[in-house]
Short mmCIF file of C-alpha atoms in Angstrom, two decimals:
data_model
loop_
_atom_site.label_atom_id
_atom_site.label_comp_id
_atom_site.label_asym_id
_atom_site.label_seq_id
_atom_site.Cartn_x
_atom_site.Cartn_y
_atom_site.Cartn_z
CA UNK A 316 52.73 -4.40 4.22
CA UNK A 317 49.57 -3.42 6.31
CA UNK A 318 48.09 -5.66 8.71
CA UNK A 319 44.41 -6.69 7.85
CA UNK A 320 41.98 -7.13 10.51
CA UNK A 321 42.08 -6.45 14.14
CA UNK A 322 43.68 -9.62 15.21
CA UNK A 323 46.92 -8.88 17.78
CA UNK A 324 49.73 -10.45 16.09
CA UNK A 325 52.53 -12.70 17.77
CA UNK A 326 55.92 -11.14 18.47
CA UNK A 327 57.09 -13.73 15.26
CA UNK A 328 54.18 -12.97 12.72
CA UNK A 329 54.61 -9.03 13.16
CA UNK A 330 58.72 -10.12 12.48
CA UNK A 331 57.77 -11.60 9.14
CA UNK A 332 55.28 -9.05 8.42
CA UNK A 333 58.06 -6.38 8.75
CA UNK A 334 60.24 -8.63 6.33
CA UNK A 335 57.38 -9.21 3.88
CA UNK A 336 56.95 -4.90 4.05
CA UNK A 337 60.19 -4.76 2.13
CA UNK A 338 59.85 -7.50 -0.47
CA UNK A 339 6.85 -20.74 -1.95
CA UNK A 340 4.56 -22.32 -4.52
CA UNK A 341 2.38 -20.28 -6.77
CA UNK A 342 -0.21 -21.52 -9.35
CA UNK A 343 1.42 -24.51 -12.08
CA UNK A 344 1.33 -22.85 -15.42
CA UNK A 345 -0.64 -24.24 -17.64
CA UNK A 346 1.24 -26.89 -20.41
CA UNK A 347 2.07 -25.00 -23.51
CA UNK A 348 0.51 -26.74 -27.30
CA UNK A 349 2.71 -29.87 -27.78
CA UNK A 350 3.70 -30.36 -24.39
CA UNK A 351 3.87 -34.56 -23.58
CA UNK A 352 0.78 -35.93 -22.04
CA UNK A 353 1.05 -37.28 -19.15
CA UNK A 354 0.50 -40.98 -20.57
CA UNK A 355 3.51 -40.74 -22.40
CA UNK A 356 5.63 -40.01 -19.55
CA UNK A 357 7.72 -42.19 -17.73
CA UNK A 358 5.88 -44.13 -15.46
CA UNK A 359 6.92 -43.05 -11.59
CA UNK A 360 8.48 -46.34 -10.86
CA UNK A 361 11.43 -45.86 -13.76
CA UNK A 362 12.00 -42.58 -11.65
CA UNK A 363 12.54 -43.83 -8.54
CA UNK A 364 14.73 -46.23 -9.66
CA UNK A 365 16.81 -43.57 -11.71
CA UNK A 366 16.34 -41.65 -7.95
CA UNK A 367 18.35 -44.85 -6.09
CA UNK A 368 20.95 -45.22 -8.74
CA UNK A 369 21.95 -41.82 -8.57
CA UNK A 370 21.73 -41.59 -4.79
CA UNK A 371 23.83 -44.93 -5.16
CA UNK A 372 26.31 -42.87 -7.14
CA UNK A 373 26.49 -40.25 -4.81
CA UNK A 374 27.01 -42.64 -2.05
CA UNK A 375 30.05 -44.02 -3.41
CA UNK A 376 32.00 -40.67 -4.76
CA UNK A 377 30.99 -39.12 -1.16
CA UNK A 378 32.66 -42.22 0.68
CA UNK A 379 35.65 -41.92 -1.67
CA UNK A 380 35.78 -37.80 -1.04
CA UNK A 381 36.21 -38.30 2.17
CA UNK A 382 38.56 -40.71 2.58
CA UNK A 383 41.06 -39.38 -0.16
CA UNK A 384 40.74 -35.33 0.64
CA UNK A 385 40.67 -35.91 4.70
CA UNK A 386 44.12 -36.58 6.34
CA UNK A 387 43.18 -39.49 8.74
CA UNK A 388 45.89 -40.75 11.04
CA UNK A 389 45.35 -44.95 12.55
CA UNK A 390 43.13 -44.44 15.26
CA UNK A 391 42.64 -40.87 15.57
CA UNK A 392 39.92 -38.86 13.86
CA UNK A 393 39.93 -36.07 11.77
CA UNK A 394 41.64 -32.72 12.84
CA UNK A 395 39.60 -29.46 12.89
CA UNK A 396 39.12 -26.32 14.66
CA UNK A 397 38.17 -26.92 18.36
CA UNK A 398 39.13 -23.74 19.24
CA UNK A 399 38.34 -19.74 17.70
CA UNK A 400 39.86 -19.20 14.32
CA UNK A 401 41.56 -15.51 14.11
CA UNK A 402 42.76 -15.33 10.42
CA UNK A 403 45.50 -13.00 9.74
CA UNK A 404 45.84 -12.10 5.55
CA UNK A 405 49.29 -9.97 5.10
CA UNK A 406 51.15 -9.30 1.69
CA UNK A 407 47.92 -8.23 -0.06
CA UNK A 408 47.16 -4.09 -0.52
CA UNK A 409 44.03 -3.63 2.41
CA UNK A 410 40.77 -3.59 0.03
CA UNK A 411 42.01 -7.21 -1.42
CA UNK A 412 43.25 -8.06 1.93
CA UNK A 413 40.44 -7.32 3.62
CA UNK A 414 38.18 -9.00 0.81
CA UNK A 415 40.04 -12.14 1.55
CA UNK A 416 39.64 -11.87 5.26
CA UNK A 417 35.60 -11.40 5.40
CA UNK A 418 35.22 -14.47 2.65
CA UNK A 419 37.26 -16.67 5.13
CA UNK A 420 35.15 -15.55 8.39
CA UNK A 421 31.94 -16.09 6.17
CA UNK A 422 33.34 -19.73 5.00
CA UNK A 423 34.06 -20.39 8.69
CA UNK A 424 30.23 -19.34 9.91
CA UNK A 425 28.63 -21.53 7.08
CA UNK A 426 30.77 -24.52 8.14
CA UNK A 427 29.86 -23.42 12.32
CA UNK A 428 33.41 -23.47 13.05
CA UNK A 429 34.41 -21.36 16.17
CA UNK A 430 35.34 -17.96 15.12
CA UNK A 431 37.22 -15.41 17.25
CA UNK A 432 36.01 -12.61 18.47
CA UNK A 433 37.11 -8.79 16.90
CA UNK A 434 40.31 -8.48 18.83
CA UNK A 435 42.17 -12.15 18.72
CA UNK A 436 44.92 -13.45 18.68
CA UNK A 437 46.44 -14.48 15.19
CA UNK A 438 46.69 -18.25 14.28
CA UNK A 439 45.08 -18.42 10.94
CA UNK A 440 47.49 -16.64 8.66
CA UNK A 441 47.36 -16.15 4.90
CA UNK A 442 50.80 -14.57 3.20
CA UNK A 443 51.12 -13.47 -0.16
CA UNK A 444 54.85 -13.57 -1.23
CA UNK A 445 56.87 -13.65 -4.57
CA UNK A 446 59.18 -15.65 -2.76
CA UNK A 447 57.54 -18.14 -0.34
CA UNK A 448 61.01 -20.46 0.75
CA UNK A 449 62.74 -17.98 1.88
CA UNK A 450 59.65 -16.16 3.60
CA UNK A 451 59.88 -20.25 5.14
CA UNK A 452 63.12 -20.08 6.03
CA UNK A 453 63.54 -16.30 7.85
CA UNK A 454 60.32 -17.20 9.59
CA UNK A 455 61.32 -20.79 11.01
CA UNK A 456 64.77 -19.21 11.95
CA UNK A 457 62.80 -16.26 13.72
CA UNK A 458 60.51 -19.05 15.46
CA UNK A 459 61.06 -22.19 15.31
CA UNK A 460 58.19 -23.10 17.65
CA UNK A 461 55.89 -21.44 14.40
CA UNK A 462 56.35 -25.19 12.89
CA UNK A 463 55.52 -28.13 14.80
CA UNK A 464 58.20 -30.89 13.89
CA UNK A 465 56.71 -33.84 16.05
CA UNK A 466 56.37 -35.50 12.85
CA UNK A 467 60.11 -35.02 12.17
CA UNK A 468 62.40 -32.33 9.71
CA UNK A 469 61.98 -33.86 6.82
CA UNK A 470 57.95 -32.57 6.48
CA UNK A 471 59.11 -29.00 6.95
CA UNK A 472 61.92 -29.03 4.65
CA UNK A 473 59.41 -31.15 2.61
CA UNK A 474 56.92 -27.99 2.86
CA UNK A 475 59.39 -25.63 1.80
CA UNK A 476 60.83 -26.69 -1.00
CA UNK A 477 58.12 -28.19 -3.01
CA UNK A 478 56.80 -25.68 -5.67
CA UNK A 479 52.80 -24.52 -5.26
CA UNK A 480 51.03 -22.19 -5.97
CA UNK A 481 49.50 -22.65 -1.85
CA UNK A 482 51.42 -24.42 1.18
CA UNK A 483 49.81 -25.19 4.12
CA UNK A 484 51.36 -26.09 7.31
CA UNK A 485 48.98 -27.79 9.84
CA UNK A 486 49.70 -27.67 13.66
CA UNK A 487 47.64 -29.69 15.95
CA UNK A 488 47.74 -30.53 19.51
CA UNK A 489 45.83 -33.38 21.01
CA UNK A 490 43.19 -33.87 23.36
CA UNK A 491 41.41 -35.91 25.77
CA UNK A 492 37.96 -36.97 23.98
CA UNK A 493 36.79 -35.15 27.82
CA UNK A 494 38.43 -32.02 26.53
CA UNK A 495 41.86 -32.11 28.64
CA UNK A 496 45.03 -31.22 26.88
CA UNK A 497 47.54 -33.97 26.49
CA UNK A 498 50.44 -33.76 28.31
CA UNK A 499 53.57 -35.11 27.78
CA UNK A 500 55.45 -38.22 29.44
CA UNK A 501 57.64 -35.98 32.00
CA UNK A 502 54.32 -34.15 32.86
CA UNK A 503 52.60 -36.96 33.26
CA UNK A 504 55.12 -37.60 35.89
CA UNK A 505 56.05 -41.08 33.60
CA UNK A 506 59.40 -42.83 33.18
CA UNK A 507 59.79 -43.79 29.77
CA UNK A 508 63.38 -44.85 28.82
CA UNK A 509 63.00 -42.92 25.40
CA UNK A 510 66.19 -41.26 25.75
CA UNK A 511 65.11 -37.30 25.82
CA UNK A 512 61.79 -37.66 23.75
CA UNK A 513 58.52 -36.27 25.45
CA UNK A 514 56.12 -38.84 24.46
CA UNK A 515 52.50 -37.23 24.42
CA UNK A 516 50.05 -39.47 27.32
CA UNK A 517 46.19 -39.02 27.53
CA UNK A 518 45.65 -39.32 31.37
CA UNK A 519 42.37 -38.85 31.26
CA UNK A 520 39.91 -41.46 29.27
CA UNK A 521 36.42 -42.76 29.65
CA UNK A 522 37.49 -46.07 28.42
CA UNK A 523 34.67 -46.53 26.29
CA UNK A 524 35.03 -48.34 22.88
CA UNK A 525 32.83 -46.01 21.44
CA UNK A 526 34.39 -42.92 21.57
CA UNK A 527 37.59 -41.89 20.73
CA UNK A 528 40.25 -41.47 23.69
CA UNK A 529 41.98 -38.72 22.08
CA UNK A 530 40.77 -36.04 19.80
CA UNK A 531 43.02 -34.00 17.08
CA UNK A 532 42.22 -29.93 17.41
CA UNK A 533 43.92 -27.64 14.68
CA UNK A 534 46.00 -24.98 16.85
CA UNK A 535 47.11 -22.85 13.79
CA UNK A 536 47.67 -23.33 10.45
CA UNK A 537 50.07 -21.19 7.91
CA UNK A 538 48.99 -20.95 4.20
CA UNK A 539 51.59 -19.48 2.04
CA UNK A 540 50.58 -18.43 -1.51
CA UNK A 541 52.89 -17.79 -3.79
CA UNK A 542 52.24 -14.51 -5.84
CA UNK A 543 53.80 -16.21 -9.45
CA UNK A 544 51.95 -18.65 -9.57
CA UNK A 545 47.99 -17.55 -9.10
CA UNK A 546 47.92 -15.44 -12.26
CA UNK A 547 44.43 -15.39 -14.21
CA UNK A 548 42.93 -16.13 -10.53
CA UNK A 549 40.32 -13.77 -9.11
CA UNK A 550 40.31 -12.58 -5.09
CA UNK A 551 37.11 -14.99 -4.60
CA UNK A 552 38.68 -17.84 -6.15
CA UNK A 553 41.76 -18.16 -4.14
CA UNK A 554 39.83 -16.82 -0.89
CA UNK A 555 37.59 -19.99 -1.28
CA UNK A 556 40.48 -22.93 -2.11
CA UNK A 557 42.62 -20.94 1.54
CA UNK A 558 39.17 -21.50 3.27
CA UNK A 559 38.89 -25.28 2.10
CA UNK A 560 42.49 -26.02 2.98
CA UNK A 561 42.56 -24.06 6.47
CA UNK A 562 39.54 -25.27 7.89
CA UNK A 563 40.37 -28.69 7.50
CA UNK A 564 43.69 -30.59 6.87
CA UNK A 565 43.02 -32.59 3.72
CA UNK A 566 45.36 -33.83 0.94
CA UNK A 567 46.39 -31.49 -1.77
CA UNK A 568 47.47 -34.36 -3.81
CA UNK A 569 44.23 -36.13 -3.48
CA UNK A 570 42.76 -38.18 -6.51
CA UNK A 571 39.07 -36.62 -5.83
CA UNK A 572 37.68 -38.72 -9.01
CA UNK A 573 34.77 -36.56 -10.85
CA UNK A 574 33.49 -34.72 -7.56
CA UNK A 575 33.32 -30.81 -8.44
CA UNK A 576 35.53 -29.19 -5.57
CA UNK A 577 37.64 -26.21 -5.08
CA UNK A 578 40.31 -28.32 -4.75
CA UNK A 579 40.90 -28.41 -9.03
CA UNK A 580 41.75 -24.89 -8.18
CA UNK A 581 45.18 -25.88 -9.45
CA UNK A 582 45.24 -29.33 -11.77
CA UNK A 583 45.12 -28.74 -15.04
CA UNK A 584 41.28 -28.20 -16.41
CA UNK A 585 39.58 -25.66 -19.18
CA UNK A 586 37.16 -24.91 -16.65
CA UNK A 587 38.89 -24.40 -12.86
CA UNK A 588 36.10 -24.08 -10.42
CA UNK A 589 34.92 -20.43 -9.37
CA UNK A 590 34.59 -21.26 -5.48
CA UNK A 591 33.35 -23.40 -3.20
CA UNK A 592 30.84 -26.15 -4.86
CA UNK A 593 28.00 -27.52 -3.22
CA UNK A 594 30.29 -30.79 -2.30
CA UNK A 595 32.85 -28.53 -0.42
CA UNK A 596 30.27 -27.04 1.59
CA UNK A 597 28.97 -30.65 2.89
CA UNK A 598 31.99 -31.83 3.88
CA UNK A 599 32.89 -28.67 5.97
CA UNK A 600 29.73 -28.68 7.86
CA UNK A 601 29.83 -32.41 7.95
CA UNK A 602 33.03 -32.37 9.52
CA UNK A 603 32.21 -29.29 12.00
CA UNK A 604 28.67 -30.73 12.55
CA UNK A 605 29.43 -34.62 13.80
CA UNK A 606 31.08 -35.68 16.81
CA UNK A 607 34.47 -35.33 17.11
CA UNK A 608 35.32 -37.83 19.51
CA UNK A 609 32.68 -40.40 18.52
CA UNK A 610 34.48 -43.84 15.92
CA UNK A 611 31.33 -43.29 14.00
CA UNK A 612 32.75 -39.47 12.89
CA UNK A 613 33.88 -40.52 9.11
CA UNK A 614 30.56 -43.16 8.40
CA UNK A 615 28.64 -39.94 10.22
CA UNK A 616 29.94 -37.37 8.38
CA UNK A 617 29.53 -39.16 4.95
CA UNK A 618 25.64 -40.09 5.75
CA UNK A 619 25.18 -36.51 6.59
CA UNK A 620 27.18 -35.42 3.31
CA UNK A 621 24.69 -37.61 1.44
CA UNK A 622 21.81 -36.06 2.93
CA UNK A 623 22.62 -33.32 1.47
CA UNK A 624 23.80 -33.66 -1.73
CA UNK A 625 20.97 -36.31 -2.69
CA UNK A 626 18.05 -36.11 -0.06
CA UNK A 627 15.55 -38.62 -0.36
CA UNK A 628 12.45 -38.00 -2.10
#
């Protein structure tokens, strides 16, 4: 397998790579004979109203999108990049590869989420594999450190053995809402009888009730797609549905009612969505666009979603 890109890879993605090697407005034209005079149209007050249903619609299957696709934990707000993205695509030949890479850096400008720089360092990465548990398995062997397991075993094992067609593995670290890293308890220079657990403390806070204290930031995240199970996909497709799951940590399971998304990219449908809809794009820039560390984030980001996908008249 070739590495795509420039980005320097980490002593345990190069490993796996080596193992994945082998396996304006002009003039109105005039109305045509027959065309309805304007007395018989409807009058403009019926269209406004039709205007504030719809916009009432839209309201409510925004507020629902974003509370079923977004992975909120109590009290914290949602995770994204706070930090450059350097996407690494391996296990595809290099004109595909590549393909995939410069649709996820163009997904990641749209949405004005920090990109890296030419030469970066890896933490993004995108593997195509026939055989994505064990490709799970060598690789948390190799590193464990690759997966964080803060939230316990059972999510990785949980991760590897449940059959899609795309895993993704979320790390993220938090932060002080001033930007400070969180450190943990012994750091912190706190005694917590905890036995041996590191218990992460936010020593820095404004103490405000309108901001958050502590702010989630993605530090890499691991898509694995599994080769078997993408067939009658094209390269823009699956580039799009990677680029919706990596830029944000949402729920792949979510019941997203009627909203057109990417998501569909894999529920059953006679119609599976080409790329990114107009609905995608909102949230993305929503989410990359608010204020992380303000409460008001998820009532911001669905105003600003609204905005967009029904502006007022």
């Amino acid at each position: 397998m070739e590495r795509l890109g420039t980005a320097r890879v980490t002593a345990a993605a190069a490993a796996v790579a080596l193992w994945l090697s082998s396996t304006a407005l002009g003039e109105q034209p005039e109305s045509p004979a027959g065309a309805t005079p304007p007395s018989a149209r409807a009058p403009l007050g019926t269209i406004t109203v039709e205007a504030q249903r719809e916009r009432k619609e839209v309201e409510r299957e925004v507020s629902h999108f974003v509370a079923t696709v977004a992975v909120h934990y109590l009290h914290d707000p949602f995770a994204r990049w706070n930090t450059p993205i350097c996407p690494l695509v391996a296990g595809l030949p290099r004109e595909q590869g590549e393909f995939v890479l410069a649709r996820l850096s163009q997904i990641a400008s749209s949405a004005k989420a920090p990109l890296g720089a030419e030469h970066c360092r890896a933490n993004f990465y995108v593997v195509v594999t026939q055989q994505p548990e064990m490709l799970i398995k060598k690789w948390q062997r190799h590193d464990p450190r690759t997966f964080n397991s803060r939230d316990g075993w059972e999510y990785w094992r949980k991760f590897r053995d449940t059959p899609r067609a795309v895993r993704v593995w979320y790390n993220a670290e938090l932060g002080s809402s001033e930007g400070r890293q969180v450190v943990s308890s012994d750091e912190a220079g706190l005694s917590l009888d905890l036995g041996t657990a590191k218990v992460p403390v936010n020593t820095v806070s404004t103490g405000s009730r309108l901001i958050y204290s502590a702010v989630r930031s993605l530090s890499s995240v691991i898509v694995i797609v599994d080769v078997d199970r993408v067939h009658g996909l094209n390269f823009s497709q699956l580039a799009d549905y990677v680029g919706m799951v990596g830029l944000a940590e949402v729920n792949q399971d979510a019941n997203m009612g009627p909203v057109p998304t990417i998501l569909r990219l894999f529920r059953p449908a006679p119609d599976p969505p080409q790329g990114l809809s107009p609905w995608d794009e909102a949230f993305l820039a929503s989410l990359y666009g608010v204020d992380q560390t303000s409460v008001m984030e998820q009532s911001t980001m669905k105003r600003q979603m609204v905005s967009t996908l029904a502006p007022s008249r």
